[in-house]
mmCIF file of C-alpha atoms and ligand atoms in Angstrom:
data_model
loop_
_atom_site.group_PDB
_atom_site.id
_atom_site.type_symbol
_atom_site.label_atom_id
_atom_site.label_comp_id
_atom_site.label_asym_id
_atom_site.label_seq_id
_atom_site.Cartn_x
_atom_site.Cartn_y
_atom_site.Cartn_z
ATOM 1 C CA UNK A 819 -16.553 -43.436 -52.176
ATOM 2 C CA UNK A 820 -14.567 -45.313 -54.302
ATOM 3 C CA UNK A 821 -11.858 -42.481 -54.523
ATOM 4 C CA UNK A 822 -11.606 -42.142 -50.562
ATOM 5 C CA UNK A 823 -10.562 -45.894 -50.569
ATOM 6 C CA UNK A 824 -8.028 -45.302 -52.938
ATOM 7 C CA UNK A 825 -6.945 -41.963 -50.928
ATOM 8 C CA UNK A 826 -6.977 -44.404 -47.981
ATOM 9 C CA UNK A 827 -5.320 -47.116 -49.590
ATOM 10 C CA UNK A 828 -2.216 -45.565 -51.207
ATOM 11 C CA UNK A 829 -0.484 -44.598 -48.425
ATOM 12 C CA UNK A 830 -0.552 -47.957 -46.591
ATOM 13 C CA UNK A 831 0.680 -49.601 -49.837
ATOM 14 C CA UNK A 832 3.295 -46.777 -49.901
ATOM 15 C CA UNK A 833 4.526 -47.967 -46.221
ATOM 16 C CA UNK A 834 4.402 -51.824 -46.636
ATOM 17 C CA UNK A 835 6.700 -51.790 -49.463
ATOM 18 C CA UNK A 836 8.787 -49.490 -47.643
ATOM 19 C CA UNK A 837 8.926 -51.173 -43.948
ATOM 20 C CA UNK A 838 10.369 -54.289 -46.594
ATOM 21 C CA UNK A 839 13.163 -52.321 -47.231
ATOM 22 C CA UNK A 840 13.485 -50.463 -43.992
ATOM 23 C CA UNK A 841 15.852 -52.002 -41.137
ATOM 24 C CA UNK A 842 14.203 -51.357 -37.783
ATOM 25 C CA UNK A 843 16.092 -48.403 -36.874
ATOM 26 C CA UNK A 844 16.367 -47.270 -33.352
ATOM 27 C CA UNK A 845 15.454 -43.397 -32.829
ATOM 28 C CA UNK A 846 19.086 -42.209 -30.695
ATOM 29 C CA UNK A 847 20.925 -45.132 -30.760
ATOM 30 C CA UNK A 848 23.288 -45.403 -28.637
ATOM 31 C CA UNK A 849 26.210 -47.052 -29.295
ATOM 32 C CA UNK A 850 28.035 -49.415 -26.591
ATOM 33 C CA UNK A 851 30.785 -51.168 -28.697
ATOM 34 C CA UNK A 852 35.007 -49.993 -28.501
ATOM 35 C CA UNK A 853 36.229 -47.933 -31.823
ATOM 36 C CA UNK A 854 37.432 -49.888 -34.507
ATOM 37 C CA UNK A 855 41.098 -49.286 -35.445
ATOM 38 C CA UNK A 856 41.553 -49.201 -39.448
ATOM 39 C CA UNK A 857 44.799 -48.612 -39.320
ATOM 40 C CA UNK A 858 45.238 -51.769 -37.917
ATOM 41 C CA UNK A 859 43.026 -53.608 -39.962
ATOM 42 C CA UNK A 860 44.718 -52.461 -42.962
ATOM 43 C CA UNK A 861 48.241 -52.908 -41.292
ATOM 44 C CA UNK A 862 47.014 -56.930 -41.038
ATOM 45 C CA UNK A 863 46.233 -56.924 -44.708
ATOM 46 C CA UNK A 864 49.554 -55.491 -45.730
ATOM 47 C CA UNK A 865 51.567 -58.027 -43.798
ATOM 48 C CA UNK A 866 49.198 -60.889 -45.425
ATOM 49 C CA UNK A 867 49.928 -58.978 -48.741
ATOM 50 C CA UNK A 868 53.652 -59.032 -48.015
ATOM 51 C CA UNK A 869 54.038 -62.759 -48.222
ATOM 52 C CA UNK A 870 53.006 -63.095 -51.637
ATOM 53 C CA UNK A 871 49.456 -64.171 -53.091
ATOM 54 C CA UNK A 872 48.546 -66.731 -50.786
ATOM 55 C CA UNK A 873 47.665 -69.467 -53.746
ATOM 56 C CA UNK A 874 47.281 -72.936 -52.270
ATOM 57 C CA UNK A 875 49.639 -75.726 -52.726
ATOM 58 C CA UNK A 876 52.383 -72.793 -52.139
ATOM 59 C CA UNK A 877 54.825 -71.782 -49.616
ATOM 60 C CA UNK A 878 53.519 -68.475 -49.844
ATOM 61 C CA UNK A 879 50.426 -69.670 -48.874
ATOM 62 C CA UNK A 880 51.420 -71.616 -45.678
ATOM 63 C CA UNK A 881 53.417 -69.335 -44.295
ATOM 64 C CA UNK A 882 50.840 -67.083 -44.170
ATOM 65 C CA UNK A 883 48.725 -69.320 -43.021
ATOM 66 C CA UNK A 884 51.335 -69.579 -39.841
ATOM 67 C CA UNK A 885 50.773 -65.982 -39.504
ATOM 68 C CA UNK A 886 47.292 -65.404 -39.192
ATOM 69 C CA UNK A 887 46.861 -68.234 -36.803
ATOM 70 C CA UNK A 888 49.601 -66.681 -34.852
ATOM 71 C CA UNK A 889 48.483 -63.348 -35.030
ATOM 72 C CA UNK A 890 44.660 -64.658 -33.661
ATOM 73 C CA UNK A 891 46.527 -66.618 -30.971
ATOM 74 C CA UNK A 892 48.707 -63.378 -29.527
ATOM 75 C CA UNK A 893 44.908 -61.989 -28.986
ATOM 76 C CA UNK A 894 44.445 -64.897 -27.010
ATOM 77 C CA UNK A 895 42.141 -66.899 -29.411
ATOM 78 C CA UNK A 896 42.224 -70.946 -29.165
ATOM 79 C CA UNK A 897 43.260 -72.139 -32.407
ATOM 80 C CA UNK A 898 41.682 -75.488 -33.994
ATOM 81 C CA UNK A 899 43.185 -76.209 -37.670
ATOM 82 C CA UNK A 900 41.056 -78.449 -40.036
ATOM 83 C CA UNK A 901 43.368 -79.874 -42.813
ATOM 84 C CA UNK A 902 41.838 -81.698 -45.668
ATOM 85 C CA UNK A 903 42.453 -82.406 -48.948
ATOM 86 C CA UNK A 904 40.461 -81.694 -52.325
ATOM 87 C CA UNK A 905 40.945 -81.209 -56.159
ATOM 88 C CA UNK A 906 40.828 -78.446 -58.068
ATOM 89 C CA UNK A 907 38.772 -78.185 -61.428
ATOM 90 C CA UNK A 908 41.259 -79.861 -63.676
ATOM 91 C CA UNK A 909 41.765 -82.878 -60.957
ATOM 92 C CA UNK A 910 44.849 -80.934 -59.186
ATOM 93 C CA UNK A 911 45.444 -82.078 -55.473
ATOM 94 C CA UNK A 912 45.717 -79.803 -53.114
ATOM 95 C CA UNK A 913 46.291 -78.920 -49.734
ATOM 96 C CA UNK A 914 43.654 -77.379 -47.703
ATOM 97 C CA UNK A 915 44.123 -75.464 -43.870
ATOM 98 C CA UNK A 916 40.851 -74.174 -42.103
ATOM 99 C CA UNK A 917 41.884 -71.932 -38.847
ATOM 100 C CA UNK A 918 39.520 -71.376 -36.653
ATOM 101 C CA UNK A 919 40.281 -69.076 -33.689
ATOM 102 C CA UNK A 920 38.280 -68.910 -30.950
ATOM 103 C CA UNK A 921 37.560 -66.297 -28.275
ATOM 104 C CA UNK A 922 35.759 -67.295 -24.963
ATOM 105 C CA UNK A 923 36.187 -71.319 -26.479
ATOM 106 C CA UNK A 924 33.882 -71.747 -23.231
ATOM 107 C CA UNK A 925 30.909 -69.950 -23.887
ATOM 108 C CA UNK A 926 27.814 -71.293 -24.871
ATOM 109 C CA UNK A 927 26.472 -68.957 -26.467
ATOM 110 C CA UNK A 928 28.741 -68.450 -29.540
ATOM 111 C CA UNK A 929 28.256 -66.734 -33.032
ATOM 112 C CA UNK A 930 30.655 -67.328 -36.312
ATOM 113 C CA UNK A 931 32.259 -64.642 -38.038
ATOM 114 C CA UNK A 932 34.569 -65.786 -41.011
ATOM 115 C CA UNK A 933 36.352 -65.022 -44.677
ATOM 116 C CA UNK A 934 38.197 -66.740 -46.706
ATOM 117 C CA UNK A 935 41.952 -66.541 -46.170
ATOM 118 C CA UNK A 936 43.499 -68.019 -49.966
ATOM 119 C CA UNK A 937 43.725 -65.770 -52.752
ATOM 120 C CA UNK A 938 42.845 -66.543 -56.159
ATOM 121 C CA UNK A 939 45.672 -67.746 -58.732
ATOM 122 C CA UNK A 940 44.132 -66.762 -61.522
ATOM 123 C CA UNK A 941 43.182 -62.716 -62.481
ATOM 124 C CA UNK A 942 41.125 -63.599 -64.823
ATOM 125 C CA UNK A 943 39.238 -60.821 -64.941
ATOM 126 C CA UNK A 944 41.929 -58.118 -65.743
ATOM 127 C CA UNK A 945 41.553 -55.982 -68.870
ATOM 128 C CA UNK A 946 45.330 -57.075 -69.447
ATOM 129 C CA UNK A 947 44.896 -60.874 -71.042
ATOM 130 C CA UNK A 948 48.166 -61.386 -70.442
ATOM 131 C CA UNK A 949 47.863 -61.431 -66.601
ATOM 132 C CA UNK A 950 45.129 -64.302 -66.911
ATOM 133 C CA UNK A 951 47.404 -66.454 -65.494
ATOM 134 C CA UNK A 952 48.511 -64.430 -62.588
ATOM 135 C CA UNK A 953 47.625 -65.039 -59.211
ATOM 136 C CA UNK A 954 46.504 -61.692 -57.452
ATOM 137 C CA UNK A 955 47.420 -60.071 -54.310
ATOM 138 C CA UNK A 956 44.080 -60.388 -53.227
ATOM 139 C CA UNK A 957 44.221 -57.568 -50.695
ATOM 140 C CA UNK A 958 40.476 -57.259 -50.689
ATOM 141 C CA UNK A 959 39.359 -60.534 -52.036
ATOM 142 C CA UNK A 960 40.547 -62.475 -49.208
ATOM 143 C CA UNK A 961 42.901 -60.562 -47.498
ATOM 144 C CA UNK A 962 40.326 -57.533 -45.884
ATOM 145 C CA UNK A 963 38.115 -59.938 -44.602
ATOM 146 C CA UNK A 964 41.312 -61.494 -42.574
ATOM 147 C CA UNK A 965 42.412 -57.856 -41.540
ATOM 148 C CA UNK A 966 39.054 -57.362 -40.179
ATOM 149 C CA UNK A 967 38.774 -60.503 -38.377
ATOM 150 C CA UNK A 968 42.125 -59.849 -36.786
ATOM 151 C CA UNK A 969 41.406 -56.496 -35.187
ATOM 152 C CA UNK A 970 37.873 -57.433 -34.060
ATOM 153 C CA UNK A 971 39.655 -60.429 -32.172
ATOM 154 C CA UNK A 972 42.108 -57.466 -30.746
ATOM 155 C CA UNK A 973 39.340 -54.926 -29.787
ATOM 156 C CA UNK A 974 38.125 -57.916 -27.935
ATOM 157 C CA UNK A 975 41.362 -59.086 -26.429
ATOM 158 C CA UNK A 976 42.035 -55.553 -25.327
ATOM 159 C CA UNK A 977 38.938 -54.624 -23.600
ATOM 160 C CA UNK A 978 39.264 -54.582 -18.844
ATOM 161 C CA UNK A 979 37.685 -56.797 -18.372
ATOM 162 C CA UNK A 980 34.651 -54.612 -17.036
ATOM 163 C CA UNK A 981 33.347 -54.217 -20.732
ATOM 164 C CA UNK A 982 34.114 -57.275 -22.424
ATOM 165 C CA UNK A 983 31.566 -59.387 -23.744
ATOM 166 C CA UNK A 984 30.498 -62.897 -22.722
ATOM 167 C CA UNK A 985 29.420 -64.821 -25.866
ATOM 168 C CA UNK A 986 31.968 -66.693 -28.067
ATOM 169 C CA UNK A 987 33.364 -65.615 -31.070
ATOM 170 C CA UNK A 988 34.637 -68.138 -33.839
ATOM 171 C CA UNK A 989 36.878 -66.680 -36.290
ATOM 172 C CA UNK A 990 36.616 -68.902 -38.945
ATOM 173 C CA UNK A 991 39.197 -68.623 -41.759
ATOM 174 C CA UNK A 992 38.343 -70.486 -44.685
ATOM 175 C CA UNK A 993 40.720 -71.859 -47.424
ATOM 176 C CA UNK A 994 40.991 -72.731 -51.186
ATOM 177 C CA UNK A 995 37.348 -70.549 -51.290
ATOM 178 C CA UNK A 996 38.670 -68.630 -54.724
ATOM 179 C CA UNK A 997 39.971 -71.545 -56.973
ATOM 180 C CA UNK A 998 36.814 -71.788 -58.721
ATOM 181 C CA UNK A 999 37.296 -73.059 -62.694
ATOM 182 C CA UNK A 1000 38.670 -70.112 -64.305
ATOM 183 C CA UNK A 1001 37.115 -68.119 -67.092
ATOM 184 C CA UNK A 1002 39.657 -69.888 -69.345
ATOM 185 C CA UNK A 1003 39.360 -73.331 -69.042
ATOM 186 C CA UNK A 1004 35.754 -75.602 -69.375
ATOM 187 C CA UNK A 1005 34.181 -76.193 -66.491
ATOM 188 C CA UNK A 1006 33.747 -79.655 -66.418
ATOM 189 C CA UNK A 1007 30.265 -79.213 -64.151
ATOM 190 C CA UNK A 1008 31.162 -81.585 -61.579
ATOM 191 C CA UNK A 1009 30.107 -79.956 -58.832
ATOM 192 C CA UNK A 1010 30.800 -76.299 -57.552
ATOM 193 C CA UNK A 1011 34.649 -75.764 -58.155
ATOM 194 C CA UNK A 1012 34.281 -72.774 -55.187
ATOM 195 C CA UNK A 1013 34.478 -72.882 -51.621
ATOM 196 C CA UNK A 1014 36.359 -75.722 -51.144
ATOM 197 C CA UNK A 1015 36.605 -75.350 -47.191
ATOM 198 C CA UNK A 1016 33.929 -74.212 -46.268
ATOM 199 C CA UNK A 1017 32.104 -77.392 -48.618
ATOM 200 C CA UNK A 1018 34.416 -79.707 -46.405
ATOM 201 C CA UNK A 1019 33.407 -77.991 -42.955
ATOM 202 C CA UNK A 1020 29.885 -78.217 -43.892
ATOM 203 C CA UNK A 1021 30.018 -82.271 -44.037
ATOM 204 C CA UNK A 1022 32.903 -82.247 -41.191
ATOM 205 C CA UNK A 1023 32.856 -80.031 -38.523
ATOM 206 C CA UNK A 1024 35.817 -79.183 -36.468
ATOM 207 C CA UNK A 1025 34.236 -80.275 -33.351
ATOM 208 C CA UNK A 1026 31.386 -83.149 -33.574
ATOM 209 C CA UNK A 1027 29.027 -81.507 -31.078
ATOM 210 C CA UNK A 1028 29.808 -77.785 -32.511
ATOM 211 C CA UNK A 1029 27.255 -75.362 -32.116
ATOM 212 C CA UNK A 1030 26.344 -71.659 -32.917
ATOM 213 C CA UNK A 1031 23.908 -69.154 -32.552
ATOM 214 C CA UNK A 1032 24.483 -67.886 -36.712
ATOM 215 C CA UNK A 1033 27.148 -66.892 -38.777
ATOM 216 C CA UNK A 1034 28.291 -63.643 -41.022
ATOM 217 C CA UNK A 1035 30.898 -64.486 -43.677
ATOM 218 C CA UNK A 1036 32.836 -61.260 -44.565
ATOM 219 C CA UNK A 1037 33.960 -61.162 -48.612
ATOM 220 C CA UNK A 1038 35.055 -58.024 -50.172
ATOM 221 C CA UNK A 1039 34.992 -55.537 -47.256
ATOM 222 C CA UNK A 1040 38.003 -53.349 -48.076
ATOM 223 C CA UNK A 1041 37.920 -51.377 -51.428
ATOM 224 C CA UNK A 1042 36.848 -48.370 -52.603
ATOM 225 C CA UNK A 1043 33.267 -47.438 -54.153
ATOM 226 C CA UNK A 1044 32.011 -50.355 -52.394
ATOM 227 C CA UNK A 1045 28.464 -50.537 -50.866
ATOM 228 C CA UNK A 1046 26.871 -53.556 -49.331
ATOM 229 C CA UNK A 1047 23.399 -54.890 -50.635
ATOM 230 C CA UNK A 1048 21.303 -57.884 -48.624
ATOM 231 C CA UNK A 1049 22.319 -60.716 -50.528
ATOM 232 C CA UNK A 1050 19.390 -62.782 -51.860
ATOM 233 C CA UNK A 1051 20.880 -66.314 -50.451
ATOM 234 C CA UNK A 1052 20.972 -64.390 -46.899
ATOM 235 C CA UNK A 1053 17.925 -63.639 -47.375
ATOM 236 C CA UNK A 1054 17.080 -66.358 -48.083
ATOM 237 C CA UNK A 1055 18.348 -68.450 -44.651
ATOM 238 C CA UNK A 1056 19.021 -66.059 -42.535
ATOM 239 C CA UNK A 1057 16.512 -62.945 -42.895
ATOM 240 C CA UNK A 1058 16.607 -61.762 -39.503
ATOM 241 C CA UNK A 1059 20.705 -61.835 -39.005
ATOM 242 C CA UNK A 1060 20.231 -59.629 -42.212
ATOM 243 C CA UNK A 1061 18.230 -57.540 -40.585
ATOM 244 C CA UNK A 1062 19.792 -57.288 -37.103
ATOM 245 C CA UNK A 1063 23.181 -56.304 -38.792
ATOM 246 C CA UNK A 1064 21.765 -53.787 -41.592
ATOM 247 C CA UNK A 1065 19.976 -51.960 -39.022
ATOM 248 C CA UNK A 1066 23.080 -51.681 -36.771
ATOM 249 C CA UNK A 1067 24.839 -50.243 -39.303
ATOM 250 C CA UNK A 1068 22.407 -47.892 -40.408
ATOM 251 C CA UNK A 1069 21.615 -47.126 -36.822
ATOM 252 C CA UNK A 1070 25.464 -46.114 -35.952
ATOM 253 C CA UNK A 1071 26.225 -44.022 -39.278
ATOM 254 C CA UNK A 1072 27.017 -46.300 -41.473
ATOM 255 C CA UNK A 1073 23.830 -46.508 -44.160
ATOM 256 C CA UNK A 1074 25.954 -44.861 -47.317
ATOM 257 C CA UNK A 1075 27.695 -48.468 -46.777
ATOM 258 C CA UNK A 1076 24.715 -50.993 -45.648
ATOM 259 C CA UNK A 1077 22.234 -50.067 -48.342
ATOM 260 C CA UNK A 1078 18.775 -51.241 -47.774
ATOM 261 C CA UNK A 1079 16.878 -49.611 -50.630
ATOM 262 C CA UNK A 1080 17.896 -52.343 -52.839
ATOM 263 C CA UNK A 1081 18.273 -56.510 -52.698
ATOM 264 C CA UNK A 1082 21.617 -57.533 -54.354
ATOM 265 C CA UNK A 1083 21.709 -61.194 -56.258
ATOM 266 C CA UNK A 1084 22.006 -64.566 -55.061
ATOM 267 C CA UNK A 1085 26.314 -65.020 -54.511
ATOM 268 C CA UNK A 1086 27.548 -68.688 -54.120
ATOM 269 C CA UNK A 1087 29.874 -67.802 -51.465
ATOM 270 C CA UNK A 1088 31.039 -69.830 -47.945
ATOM 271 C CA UNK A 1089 27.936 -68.646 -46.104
ATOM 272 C CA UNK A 1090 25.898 -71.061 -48.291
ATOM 273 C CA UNK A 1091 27.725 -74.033 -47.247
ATOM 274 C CA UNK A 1092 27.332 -73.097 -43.661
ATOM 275 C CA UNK A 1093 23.786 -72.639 -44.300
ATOM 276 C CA UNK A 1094 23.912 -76.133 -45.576
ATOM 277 C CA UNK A 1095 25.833 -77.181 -42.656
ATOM 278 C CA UNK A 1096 23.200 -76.209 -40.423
ATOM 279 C CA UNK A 1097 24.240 -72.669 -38.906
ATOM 280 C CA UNK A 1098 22.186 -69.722 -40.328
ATOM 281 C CA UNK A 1099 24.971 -67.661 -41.953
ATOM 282 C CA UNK A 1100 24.685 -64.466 -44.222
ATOM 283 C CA UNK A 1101 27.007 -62.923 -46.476
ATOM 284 C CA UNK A 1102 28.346 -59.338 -46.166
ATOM 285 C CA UNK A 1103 30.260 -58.770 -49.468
ATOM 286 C CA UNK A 1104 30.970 -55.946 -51.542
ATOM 287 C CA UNK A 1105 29.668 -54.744 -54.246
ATOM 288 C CA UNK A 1106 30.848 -52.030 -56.918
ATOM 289 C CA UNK A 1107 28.638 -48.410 -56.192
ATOM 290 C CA UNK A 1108 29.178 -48.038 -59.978
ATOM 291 C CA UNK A 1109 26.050 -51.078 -60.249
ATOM 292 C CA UNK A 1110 28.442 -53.807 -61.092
ATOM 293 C CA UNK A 1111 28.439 -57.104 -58.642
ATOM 294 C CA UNK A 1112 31.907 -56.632 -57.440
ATOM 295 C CA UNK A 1113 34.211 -54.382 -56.802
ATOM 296 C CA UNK A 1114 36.184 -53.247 -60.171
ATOM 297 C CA UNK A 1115 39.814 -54.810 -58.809
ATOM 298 C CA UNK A 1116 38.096 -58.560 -58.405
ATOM 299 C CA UNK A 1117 39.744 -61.052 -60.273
ATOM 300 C CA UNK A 1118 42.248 -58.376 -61.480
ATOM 301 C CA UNK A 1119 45.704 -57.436 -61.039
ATOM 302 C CA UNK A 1120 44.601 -54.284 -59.230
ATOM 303 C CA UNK A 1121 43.480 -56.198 -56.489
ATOM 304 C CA UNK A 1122 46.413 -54.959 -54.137
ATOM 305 C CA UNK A 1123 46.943 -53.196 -51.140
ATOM 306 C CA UNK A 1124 46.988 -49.819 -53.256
ATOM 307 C CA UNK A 1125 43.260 -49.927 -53.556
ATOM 308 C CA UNK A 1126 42.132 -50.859 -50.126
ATOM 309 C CA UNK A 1127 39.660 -48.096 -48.531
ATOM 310 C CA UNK A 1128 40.255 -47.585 -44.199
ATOM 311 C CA UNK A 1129 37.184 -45.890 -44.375
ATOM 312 C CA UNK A 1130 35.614 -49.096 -46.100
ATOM 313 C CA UNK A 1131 37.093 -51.235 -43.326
ATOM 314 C CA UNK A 1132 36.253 -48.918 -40.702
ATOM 315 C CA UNK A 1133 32.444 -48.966 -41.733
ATOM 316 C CA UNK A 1134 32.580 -53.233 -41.752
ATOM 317 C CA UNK A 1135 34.731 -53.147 -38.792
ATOM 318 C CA UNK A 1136 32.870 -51.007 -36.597
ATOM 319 C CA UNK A 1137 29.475 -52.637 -37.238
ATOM 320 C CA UNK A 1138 30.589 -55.764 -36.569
ATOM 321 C CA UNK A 1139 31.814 -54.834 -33.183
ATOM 322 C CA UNK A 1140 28.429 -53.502 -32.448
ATOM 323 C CA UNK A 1141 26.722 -56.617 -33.356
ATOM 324 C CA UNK A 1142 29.292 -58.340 -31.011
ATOM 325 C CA UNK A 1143 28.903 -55.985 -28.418
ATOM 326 C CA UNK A 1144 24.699 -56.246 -28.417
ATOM 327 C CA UNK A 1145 24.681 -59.682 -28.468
ATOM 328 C CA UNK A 1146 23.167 -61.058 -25.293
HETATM 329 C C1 AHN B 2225 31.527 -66.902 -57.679
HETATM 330 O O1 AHN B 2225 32.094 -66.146 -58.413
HETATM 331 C C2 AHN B 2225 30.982 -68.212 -58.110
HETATM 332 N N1 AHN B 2225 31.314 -66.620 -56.404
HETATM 333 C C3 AHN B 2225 31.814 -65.428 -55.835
HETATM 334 C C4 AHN B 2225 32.488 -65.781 -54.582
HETATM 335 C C5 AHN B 2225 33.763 -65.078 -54.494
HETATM 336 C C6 AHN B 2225 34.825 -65.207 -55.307
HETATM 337 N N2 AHN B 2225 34.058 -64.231 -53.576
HETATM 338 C C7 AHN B 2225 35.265 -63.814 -53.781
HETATM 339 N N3 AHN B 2225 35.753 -64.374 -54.825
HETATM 340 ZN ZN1 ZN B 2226 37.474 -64.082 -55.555
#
């Protein structure tokens, strides 16, 4: 008797660890959303590329700054800035431009997608100790997440109007996210030296009465050998937006990219400070297929436009759409 219990008992342990780390696939899913354009999306991060690393306090910075909040408005986004000030680890001033674009500004019914738009001006992370005190391209560590943004907001712009959607969209474009205390210098623990927007959103909005439905910060979406685990502080506040865009992935082809079979770590990234903000948020960043938590360019010099993946982008890109495109 004993045995038949154990029999009995195996396989439903066997399928309630694995309906954990299952997403709720749909048998012949049919997918509704337009086709991404990669091209385009990695057209968006060359141009944000070409004006130089885009380190705050810089003119490269602004400018480009100018030309993402351009390039949102020509697809007929409503642009709200948020400038603010804050310091740096060693006490530095600077300068600090959220731009958030938004599509259908009417709409109640509004989700957040966002990524941080300043690249770090530090690579130190680079095998080459020398380059320490270079600031990096950022093409994928910053820059995809913009390029992404940008053609999602043109798929939508482009649409007859017969199969656009009705919910809002809030591109949200954070700034001075990747200053964080570099490896060389002490951190003088006074607080958490990253995600300097996205901490000033949290405590001031844009818009007093703001609202939205949840958020998905984008961070890392663009290289090569890059998969994407569910991030523990996701998890954490969001478990369901994990869900609902893990299983859209996996349900329209794109599971070699949205891995469920494993939970990555906890990441303090911008999502956590919306989170804290109030707006459920999750984080969909990369992470190295080799086992390492990032991609093998971050924090280096090799984070250029040389190693960004289409068919990375095109994976990111095209879910996202989906999850646009099913939400009622
Ligand atoms: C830290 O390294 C503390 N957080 C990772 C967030 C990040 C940096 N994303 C891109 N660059
Ligand atoms: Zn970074």
């Amino acid at each position: 008797m004993k045995r038949i219990i154990y029999l009995l008992a195996l396989p439903l342990l066997y399928f309630s660890c694995k309906s954990n780390n299952t997403p709720s696939l749909t048998a012949d899913y049919v997918a509704v959303a337009p086709s991404f354009n990669e091209d385009s999306a990695y057209q968006y991060i060359a141009e944000q590329c070409a004006f130089g690393p885009r380190v705050v306090n810089t003119a490269a910075h602004d400018s480009c700054g100018n030309y993402i909040a351009d390039k949102f408005r020509s697809f007929g986004a409503t642009i709200t800035d948020q400038y603010a000030e804050s310091k740096l680890y060693d006490g530095t001033q600077i300068r600090m431009r959220n731009i958030i674009a938004s599509i259908n500004p009417e709409a109640g019914a509004r989700i957040i997608i966002s990524g941080h738009w300043d690249s770090r001006p530090w690579a130190d992370h680079d095998n080459d100790k020398e380059k320490h005190h270079t600031p990096i391209d950022g093409a994928n560590d910053g820059g995809s997440s913009i390029g992404v943004m940008l053609e999602l907001a043109r798929q939508m712009s482009i649409q007859p109007d017969s199969s656009k959607v009705n919910i809002g969209v809030d591109f949200i474009c954070w700034d001075a996210e990747d200053c964080g205390t570099p490896t060389f210098a002490e951190d003088n623990g006074d607080g958490n030296t990253w995600c300097l927007g996205s901490q000033y959103w949290s405590k001031k909005r844009h818009d007093d009465g703001y609202r939205a439905r949840y958020g998905i910060n984008l961070d890392m979406v663009g290289s090569y050998n890059t998969v994407f685990y569910r991030e523990k502080g996701s998890l954490n506040y969001a478990p369901n937006i994990v869900d609902k865009v893990w299983a859209t992935a996996n349900n329209i082809g794109y599971g070699n990219y949205f891995k469920y079979d494993d939970e990555g770590g906890y990441i303090t990234d911008d999502h956590i400070y919306v989170n804290m903000g109030g707006i459920m948020c999750i984080d969909v960043i990369g992470s190295s297929t080799d086992g390492a938590s990032f991609p093998s360019t971050w924090h280096t010099a090799n984070d250029n436009i040389k190693n960004i993946s289409k068919e990375t982008l095109k994976a990111v890109g095209q879910t996202m759409l989906e999850v646009i495109w099913t939400e009622k």
